[in-house]
Short mmCIF file of C-alpha atoms and ligand atoms in Angstrom, two decimals:
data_model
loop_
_atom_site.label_atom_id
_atom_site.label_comp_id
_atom_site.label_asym_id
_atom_site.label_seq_id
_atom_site.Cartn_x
_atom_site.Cartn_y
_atom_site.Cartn_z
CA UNK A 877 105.92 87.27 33.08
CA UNK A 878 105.79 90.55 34.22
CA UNK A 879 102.58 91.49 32.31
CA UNK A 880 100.53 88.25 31.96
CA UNK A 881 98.13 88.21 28.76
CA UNK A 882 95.35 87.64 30.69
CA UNK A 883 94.82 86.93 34.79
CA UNK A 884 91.89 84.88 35.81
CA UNK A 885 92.55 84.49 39.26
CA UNK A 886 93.20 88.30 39.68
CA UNK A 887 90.13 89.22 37.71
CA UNK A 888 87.93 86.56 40.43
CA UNK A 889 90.05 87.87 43.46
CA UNK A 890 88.16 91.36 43.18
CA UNK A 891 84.91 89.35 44.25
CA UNK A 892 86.45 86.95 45.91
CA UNK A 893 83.61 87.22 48.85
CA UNK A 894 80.58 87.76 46.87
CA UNK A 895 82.06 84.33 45.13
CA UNK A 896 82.38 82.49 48.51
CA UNK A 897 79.08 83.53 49.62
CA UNK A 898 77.24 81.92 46.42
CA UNK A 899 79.05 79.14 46.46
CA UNK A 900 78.33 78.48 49.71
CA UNK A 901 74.64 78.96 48.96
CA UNK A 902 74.62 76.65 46.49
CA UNK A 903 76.85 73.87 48.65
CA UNK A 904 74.17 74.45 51.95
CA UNK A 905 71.20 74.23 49.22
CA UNK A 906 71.70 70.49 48.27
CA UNK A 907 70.64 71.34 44.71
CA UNK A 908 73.54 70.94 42.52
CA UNK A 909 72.14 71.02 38.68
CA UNK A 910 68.65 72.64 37.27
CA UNK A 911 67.79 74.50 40.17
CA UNK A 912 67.08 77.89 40.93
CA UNK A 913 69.80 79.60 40.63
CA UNK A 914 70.10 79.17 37.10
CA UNK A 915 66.54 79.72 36.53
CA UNK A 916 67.60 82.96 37.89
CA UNK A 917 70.51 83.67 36.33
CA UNK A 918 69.10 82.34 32.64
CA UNK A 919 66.37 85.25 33.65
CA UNK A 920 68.94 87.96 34.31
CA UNK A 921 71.40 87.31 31.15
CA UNK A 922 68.20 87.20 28.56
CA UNK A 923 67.34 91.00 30.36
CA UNK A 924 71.18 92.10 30.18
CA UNK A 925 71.13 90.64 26.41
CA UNK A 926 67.68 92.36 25.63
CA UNK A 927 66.03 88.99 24.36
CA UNK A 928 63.12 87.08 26.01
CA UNK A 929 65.10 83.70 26.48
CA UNK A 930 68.24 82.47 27.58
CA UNK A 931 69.30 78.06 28.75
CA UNK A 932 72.24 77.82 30.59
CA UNK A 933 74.41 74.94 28.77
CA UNK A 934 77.77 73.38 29.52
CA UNK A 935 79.62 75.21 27.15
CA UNK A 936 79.77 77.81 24.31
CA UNK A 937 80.31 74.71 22.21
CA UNK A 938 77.21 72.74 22.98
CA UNK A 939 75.57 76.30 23.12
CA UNK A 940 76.52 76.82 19.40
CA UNK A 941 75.35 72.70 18.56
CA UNK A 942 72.22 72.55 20.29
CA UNK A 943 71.18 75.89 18.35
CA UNK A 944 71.87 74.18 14.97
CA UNK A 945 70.57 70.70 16.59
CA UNK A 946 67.19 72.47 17.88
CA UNK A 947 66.28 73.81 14.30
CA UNK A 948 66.70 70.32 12.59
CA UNK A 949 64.17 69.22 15.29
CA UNK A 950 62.40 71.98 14.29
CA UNK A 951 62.54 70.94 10.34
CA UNK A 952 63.99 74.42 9.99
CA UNK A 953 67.78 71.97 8.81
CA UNK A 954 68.55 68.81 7.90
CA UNK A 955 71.56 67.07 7.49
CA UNK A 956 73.94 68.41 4.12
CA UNK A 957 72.68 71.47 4.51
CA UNK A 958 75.71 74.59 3.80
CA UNK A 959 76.37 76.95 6.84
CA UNK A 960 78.25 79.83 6.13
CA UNK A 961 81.02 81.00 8.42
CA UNK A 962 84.04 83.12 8.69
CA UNK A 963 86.87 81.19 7.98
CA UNK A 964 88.71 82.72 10.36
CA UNK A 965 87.26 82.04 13.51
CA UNK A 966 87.84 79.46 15.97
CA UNK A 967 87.17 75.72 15.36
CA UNK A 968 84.22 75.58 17.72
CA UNK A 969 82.42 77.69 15.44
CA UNK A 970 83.13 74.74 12.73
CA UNK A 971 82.56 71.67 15.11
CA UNK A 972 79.04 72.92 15.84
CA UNK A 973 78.16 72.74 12.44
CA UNK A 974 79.53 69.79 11.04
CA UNK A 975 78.75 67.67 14.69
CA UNK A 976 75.02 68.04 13.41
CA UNK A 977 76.13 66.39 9.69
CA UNK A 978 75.92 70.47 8.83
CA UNK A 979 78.29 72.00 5.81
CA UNK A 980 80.76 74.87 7.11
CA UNK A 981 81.11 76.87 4.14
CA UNK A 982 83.77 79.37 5.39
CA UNK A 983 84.11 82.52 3.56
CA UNK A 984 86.85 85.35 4.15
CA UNK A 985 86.76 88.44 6.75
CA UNK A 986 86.97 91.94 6.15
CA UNK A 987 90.96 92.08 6.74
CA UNK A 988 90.43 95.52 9.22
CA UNK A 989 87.45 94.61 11.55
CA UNK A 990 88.48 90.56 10.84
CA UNK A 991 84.93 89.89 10.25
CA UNK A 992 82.85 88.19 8.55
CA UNK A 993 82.52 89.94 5.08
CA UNK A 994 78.86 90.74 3.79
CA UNK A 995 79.89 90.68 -0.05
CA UNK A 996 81.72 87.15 0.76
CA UNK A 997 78.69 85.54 2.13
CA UNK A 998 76.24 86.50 -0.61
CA UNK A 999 79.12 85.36 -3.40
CA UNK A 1000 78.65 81.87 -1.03
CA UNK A 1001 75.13 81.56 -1.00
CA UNK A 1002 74.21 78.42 -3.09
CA UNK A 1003 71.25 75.60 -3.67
CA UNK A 1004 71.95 74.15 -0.09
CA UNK A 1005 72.68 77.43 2.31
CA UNK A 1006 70.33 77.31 4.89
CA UNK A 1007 72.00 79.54 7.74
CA UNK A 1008 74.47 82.56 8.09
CA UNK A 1009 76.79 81.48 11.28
CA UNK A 1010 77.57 85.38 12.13
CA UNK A 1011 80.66 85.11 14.74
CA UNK A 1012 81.96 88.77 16.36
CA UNK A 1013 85.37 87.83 16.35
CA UNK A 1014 87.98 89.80 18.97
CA UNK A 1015 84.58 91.15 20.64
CA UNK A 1016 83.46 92.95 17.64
CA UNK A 1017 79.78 92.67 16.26
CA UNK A 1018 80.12 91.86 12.71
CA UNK A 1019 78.39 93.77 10.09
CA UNK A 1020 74.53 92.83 11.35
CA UNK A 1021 72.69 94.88 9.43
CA UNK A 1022 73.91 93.57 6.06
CA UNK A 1023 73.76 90.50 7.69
CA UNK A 1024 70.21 90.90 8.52
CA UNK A 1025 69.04 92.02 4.82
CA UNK A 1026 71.10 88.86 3.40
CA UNK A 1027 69.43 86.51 5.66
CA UNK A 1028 65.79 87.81 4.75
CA UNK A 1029 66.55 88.38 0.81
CA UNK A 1030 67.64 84.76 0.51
CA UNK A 1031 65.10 82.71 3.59
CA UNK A 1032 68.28 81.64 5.95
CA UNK A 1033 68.50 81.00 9.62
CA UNK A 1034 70.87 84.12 10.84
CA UNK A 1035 72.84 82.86 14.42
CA UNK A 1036 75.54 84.34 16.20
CA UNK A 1037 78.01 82.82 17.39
CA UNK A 1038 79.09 85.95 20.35
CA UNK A 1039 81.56 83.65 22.63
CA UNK A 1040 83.84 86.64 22.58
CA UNK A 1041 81.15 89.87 22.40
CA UNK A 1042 79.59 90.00 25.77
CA UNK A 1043 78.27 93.66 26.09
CA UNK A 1044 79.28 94.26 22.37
CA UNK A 1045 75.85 96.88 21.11
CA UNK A 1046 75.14 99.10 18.17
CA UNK A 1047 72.29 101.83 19.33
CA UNK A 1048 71.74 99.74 22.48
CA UNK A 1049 70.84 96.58 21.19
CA UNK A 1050 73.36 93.84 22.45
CA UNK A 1051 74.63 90.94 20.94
CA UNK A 1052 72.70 88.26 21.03
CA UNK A 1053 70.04 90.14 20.36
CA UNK A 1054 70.60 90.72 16.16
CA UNK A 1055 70.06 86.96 15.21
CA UNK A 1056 67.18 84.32 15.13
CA UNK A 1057 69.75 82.93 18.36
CA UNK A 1058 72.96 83.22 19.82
CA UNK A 1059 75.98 81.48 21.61
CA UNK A 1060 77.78 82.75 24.70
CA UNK A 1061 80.59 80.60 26.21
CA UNK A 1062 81.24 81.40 29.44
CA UNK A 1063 84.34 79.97 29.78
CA UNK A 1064 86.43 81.76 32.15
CA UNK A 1065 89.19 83.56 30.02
CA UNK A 1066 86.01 85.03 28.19
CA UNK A 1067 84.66 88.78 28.99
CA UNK A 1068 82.03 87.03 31.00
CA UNK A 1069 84.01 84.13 32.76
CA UNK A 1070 82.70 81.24 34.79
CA UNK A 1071 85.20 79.47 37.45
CA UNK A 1072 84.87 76.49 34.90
CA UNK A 1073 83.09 75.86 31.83
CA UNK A 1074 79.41 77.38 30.78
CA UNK A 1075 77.42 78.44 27.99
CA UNK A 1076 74.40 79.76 27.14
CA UNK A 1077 71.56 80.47 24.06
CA UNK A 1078 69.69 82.99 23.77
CA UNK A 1079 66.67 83.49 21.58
CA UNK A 1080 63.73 85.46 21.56
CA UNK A 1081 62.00 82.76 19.06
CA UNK A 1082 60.24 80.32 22.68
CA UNK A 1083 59.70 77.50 20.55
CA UNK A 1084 63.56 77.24 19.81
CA UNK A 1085 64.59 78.01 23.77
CA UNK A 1086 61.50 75.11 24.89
CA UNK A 1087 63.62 72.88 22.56
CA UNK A 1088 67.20 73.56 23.78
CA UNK A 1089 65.63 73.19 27.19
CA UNK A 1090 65.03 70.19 26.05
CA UNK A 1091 67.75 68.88 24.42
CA UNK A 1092 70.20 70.12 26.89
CA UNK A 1093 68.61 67.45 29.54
CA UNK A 1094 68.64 64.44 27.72
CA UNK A 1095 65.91 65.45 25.54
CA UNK A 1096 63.27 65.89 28.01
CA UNK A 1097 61.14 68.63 29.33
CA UNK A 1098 58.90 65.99 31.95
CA UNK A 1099 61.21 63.98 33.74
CA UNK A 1100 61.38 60.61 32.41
CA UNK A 1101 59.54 61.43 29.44
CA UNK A 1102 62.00 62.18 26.23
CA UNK A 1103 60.68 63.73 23.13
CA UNK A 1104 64.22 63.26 21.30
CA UNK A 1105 67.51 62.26 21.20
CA UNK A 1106 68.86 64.90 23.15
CA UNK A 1107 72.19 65.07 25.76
CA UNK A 1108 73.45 66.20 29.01
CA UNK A 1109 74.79 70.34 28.92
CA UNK A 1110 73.85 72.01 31.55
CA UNK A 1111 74.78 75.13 33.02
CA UNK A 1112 75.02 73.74 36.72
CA UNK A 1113 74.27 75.85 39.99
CA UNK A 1114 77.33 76.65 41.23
CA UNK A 1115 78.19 78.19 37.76
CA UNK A 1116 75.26 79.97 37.40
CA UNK A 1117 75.57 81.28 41.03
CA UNK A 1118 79.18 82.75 40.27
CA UNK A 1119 78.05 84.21 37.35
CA UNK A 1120 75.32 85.93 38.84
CA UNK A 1121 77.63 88.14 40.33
CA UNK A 1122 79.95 88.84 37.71
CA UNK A 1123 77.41 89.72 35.43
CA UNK A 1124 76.52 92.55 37.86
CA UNK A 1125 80.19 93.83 36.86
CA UNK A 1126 80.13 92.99 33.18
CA UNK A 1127 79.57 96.62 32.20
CA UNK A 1128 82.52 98.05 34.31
CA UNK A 1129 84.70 95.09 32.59
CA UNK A 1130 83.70 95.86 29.12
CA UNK A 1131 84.21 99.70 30.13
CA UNK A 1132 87.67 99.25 31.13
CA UNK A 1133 88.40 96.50 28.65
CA UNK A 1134 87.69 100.01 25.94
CA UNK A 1135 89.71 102.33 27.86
CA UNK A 1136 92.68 100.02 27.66
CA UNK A 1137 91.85 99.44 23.73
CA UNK A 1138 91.62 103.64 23.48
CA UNK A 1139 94.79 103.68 25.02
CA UNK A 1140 96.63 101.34 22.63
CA UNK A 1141 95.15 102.83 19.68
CA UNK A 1142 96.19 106.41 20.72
CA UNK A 1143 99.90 105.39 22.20
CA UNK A 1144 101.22 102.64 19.59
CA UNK A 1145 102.10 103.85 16.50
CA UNK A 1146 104.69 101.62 14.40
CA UNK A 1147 104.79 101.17 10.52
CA UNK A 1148 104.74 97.32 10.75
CA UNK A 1149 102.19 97.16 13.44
CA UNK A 1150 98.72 97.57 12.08
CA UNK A 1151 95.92 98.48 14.55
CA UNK A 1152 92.48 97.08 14.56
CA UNK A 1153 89.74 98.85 12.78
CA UNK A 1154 86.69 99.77 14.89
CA UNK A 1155 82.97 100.06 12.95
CA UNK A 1156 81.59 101.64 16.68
CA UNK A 1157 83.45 102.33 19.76
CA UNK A 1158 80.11 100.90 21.85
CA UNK A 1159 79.96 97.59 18.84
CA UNK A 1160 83.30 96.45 20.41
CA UNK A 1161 83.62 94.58 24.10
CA UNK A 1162 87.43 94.05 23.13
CA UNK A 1163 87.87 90.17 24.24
CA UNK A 1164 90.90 90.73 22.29
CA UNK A 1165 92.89 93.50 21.38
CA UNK A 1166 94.33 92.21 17.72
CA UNK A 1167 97.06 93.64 16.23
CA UNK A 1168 98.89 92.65 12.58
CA UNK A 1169 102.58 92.48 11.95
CA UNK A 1170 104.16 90.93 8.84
CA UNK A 1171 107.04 90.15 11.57
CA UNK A 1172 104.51 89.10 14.02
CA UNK A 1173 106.59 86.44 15.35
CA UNK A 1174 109.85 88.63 16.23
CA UNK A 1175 107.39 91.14 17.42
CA UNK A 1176 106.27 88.46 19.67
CA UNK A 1177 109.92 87.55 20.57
CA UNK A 1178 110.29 91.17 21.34
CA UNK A 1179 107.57 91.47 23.66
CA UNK A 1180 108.77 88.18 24.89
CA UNK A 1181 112.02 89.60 26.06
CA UNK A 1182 110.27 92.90 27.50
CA UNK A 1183 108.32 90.71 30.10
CA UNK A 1184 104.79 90.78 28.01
CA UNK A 1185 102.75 87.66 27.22
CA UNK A 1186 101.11 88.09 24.29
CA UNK A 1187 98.86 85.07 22.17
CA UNK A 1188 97.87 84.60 18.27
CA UNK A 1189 94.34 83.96 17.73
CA UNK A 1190 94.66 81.89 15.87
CA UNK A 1191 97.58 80.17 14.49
CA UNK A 1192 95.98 77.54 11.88
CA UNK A 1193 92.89 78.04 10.27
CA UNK A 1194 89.65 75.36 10.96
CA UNK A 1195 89.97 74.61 6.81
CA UNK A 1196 93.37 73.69 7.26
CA UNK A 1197 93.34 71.80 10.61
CA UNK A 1198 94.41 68.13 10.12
CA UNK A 1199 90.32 67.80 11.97
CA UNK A 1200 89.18 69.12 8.39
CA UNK A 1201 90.79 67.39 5.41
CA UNK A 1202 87.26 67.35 3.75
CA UNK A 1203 87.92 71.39 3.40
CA UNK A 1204 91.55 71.18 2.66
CA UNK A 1205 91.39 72.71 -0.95
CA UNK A 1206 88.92 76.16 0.30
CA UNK A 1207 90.55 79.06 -1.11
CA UNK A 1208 91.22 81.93 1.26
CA UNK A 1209 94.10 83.29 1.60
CA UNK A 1210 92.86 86.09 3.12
CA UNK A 1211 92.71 84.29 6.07
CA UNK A 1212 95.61 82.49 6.08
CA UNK A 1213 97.19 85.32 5.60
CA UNK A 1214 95.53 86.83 8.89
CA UNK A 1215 96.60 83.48 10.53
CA UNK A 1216 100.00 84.37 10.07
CA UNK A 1217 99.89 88.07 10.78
CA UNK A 1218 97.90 88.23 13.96
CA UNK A 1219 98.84 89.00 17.51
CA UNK A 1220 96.91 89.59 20.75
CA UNK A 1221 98.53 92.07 23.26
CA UNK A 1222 97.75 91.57 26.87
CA UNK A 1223 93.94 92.85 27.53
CA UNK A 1224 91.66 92.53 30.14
CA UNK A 1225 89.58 94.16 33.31
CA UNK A 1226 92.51 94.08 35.79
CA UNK A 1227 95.46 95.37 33.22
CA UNK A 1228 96.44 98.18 34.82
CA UNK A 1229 97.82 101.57 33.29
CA UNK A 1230 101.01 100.77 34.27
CA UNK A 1231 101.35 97.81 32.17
CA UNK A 1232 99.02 99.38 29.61
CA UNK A 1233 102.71 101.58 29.60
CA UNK A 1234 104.65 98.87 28.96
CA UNK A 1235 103.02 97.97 26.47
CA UNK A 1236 103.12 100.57 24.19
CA UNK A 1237 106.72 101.10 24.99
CA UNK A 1238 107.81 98.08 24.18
CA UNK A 1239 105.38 97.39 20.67
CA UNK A 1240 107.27 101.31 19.90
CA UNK A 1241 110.71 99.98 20.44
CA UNK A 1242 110.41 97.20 18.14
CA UNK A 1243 112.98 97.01 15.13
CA UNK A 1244 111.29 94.95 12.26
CA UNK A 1245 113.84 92.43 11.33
CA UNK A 1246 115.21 93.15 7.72
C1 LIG B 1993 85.30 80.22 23.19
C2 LIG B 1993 84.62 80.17 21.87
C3 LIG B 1993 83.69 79.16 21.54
C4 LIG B 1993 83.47 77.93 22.38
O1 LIG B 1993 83.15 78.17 23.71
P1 LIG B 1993 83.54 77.05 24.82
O2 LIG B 1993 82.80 77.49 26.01
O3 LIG B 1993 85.02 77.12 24.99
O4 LIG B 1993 83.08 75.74 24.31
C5 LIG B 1993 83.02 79.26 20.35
N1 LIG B 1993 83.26 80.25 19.47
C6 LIG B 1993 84.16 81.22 19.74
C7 LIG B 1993 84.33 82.31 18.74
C8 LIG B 1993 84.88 81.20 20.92
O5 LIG B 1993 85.79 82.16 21.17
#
C-alpha cells in the first residue's frame, strides 16, 4: 500500500535509540516485572493525566476489568448489577463488564461526535444501574460534563474507558482525569503505543489504585500474603521503560495527529462523505479520523484502488456479536446503522502531508455508485 493506515514500526523508528537504550537498561538490570521502572513510569503518566494514581496492567482490557473488579471488592458492585455503555464501542468495553458477572446496558451515540449520548443514558437508568462506562470513542472525550451531573443526580460509579483519548482535554483537564477511574490500553496501534501489550488505571480515589495494585499481582500487596482472589496483569519493565520515552513525545503526536484531522476537514468535501463532528478542537487526540458514507464500502474499494488503506471501526456491533446472544434483541439501530456507515482514513504521527494529499484527492474523486 502506498499509504498504510497506520505504521508502527515507522512511528518507533523515530526513537529507535532512546528505545535501545531502555531496553537495554532494563535487560543489564535483571529486574524484569514490578520494578522501578514502572514505579516510575506509573508516576509520570498519573502527572501527564493530572490524577494522583496510575498501575501499570497488562492491557487496556484487564485495565477496564480490574476497575469494575476493584469496586465489587470495594462493595461499591456486585454481581447483576446494569453498566451502561455506548453500544457502539469496541467489545472490550463489553467484556470488562460482563467478565465481572456485570450487565452492559448499551445505549446509542450521538450519530456526529459517535458518542455516548447523555439523554440515552438517563432514558437507561433503571433499579439496577450502578455505573456509567463513559468510552471517548475515535479519541474524542464524550460529553463529561452531562456525564458528571447524571452520575451524581442518580449515586453511580462514572469510569472511562479512554483506550483511544490519550491527551484528549477540555480547559486542560485530560482524560482520565473526569471519572471516579479510567482505562488506557497501551497497545501499540494506540496514540500512546507500547512495543507489545500494556494498560493502565488511573484514579485519584487511593483506596481504588491500593486495590488494583493488588489485584493486578495475584491479589497481594505483601508478598505471599493475598487479601483476594486477584490475577496476574502487569505492566512489565521493559514496557514501561519504552513508554517512558514515548510519553515524552505524546504531545507532539497528538499535535500532529490534529493538524492532519484540520487538514481533512478543510480539503475533503463530498456529498456522500460525512465528516466527523468536533465538540473542542483540544477534546479530540484523533486515534481515528472517522468518516460516514452510505457507500462506505465502494468508497473503501476506491481508496483501495488509489493505494490507501483505510479500516471500519467497527464492522459488527458487541450486541450483535455471536459472543453476546444474551443482548441479541437491544434495539439500536442507530448504531448499527453507524456500523455500516463508518470508515477510518489513514491517521497517525508519521502521515506525512504528502499522503495527507492523497488522501483528499482520492476521497474527492470518488463517484457514489448509483
Ligand atoms: C483498545 C481498546 C480497548 C482494549 O485495550 P487492549 O489493550 O487492546 O486490551 C478497550 N476499549 C477501547 C475503546 C479500545 O479501543
Amino acid at each position: 500500500m502506498d499509504v498504510p493506515f497506520l505504521d508502527a514500526r515507522e512511528i518507533n523508528a523515530r526513537y529507535a535509540d532512546e528505545l535501545k537504550a531502555a531496553a537495554g537498561r532494563v535487560i543489564d538490570s535483571g529486574w524484569y516485572v514490578l520494578g522501578d521502572e514502572l514505579v516510575a513510569f506509573e508516576r509520570e503518566f498519573a502527572a501527564y493525566c493530572g490524577v494522583r494514581h496510575a498501575v501499570g496492567v497488562g492491557t487496556g482490557l484487564d485495565a477496564l476489568a480490574l476497575i469494575l473488579r476493584a469496586y465489587k471488592e470495594l462493595g461499591a458492585l456486585v454481581e447483576g448489577d446494569e453498566v451502561i455503555v455506548p453500544g457502539n464501542t469496541f467489545i472490550a468495553s463489553f467484556l470488562a463488564i460482563s467478565e465481572n458477572r456485570l450487565v452492559p446496558v448499551p445505549v446509542e451515540p450521538d450519530p456526529a461526535t459517535f458518542n455516548i449520548d447523555p439523554a440515552c443514558v438517563e432514558a437507561a437508568i433503571g433499579p439496577r444501574t450502578r455505573a456509567i462506562m463513559a468510552v471517548h470513542l475515535y479519541g474524542q472525550l464524550a460529553d463529561m460534563t452531562a456525564l458528571g451531573v447524571l452520575a451524581r443526580q442518580y449515586n453511580l460509579l462514572l469510569i472511562e474507558d479512554a483506550a483511544q483519548a490519550h491527551g484528549a482535554a477540555s480547559d486542560g483537564r485530560k482524560a482520565g482525569a473526569f471519572g471516579d477511574a479510567a482505562a488506557f490500553s497501551f497497545f501499540p496501534a494506540k496514540n500512546l503505543g507500547a512495543l507489545g501489550d500494556g494498560g493502565a488505571v488511573v484514579t485519584d480515589n487511593g483506596l481504588l489504585a491500593e486495590r488494583v495494585a493488588a489485584l493486578r499481582n495475584y491479589g497481594s500487596s505483601v508478598k505471599y500474603h493475598h487479601l483476594y482472589q486477584g490475577l496476574n496483569s502487569r505492566l512489565d519493565e521493559i514496557q514501561a521503560a519504552m513508554l517512558r520515552v514515548k510519553l515524552k513525545h505524546l504531545d507532539e503526536d497528538v499535535a500532529w495527529r490534529r493538524k492532519v484531522s484540520q487538514r481533512y476537514r478543510e480539503g475533503i468535501d463530498h456529498p456522500h462523505i460525512r465528516l466527523p463532528a468536533v465538540a473542542q478542537e483540544q477534546a479530540h487526540a484523533w486515534h481515528l479520523f472517522v468518516v460516514r458514507s452510505p457507500r462506505r464500502d465502494a468508497l473503501r474499494q476506491h481508496l483501495q484502488a488509489h493505494g490507501i488503506q483505510s479500516q471500519v471501526h467497527y464492522p459488527v456491533p458487541p450486541h450483535c456479536q455471536p459472543a453476546y446472544p444474551e443482548l441479541r434483541g437491544a434495539h439500536l439501530p442507530l448504531t448499527e446503522q453507524l456500523h455500516d456507515e463508518v470508515l477510518s482514513l489513514p491517521m497517525g504521527p508519521t502521515l506525512t502531508d504528502g499522503s495527507v494529499e492523497r488522501v483528499i484527492d482520492a476521497c474527492q474523486t470518488f463517484e457514489c455508485p448509483a
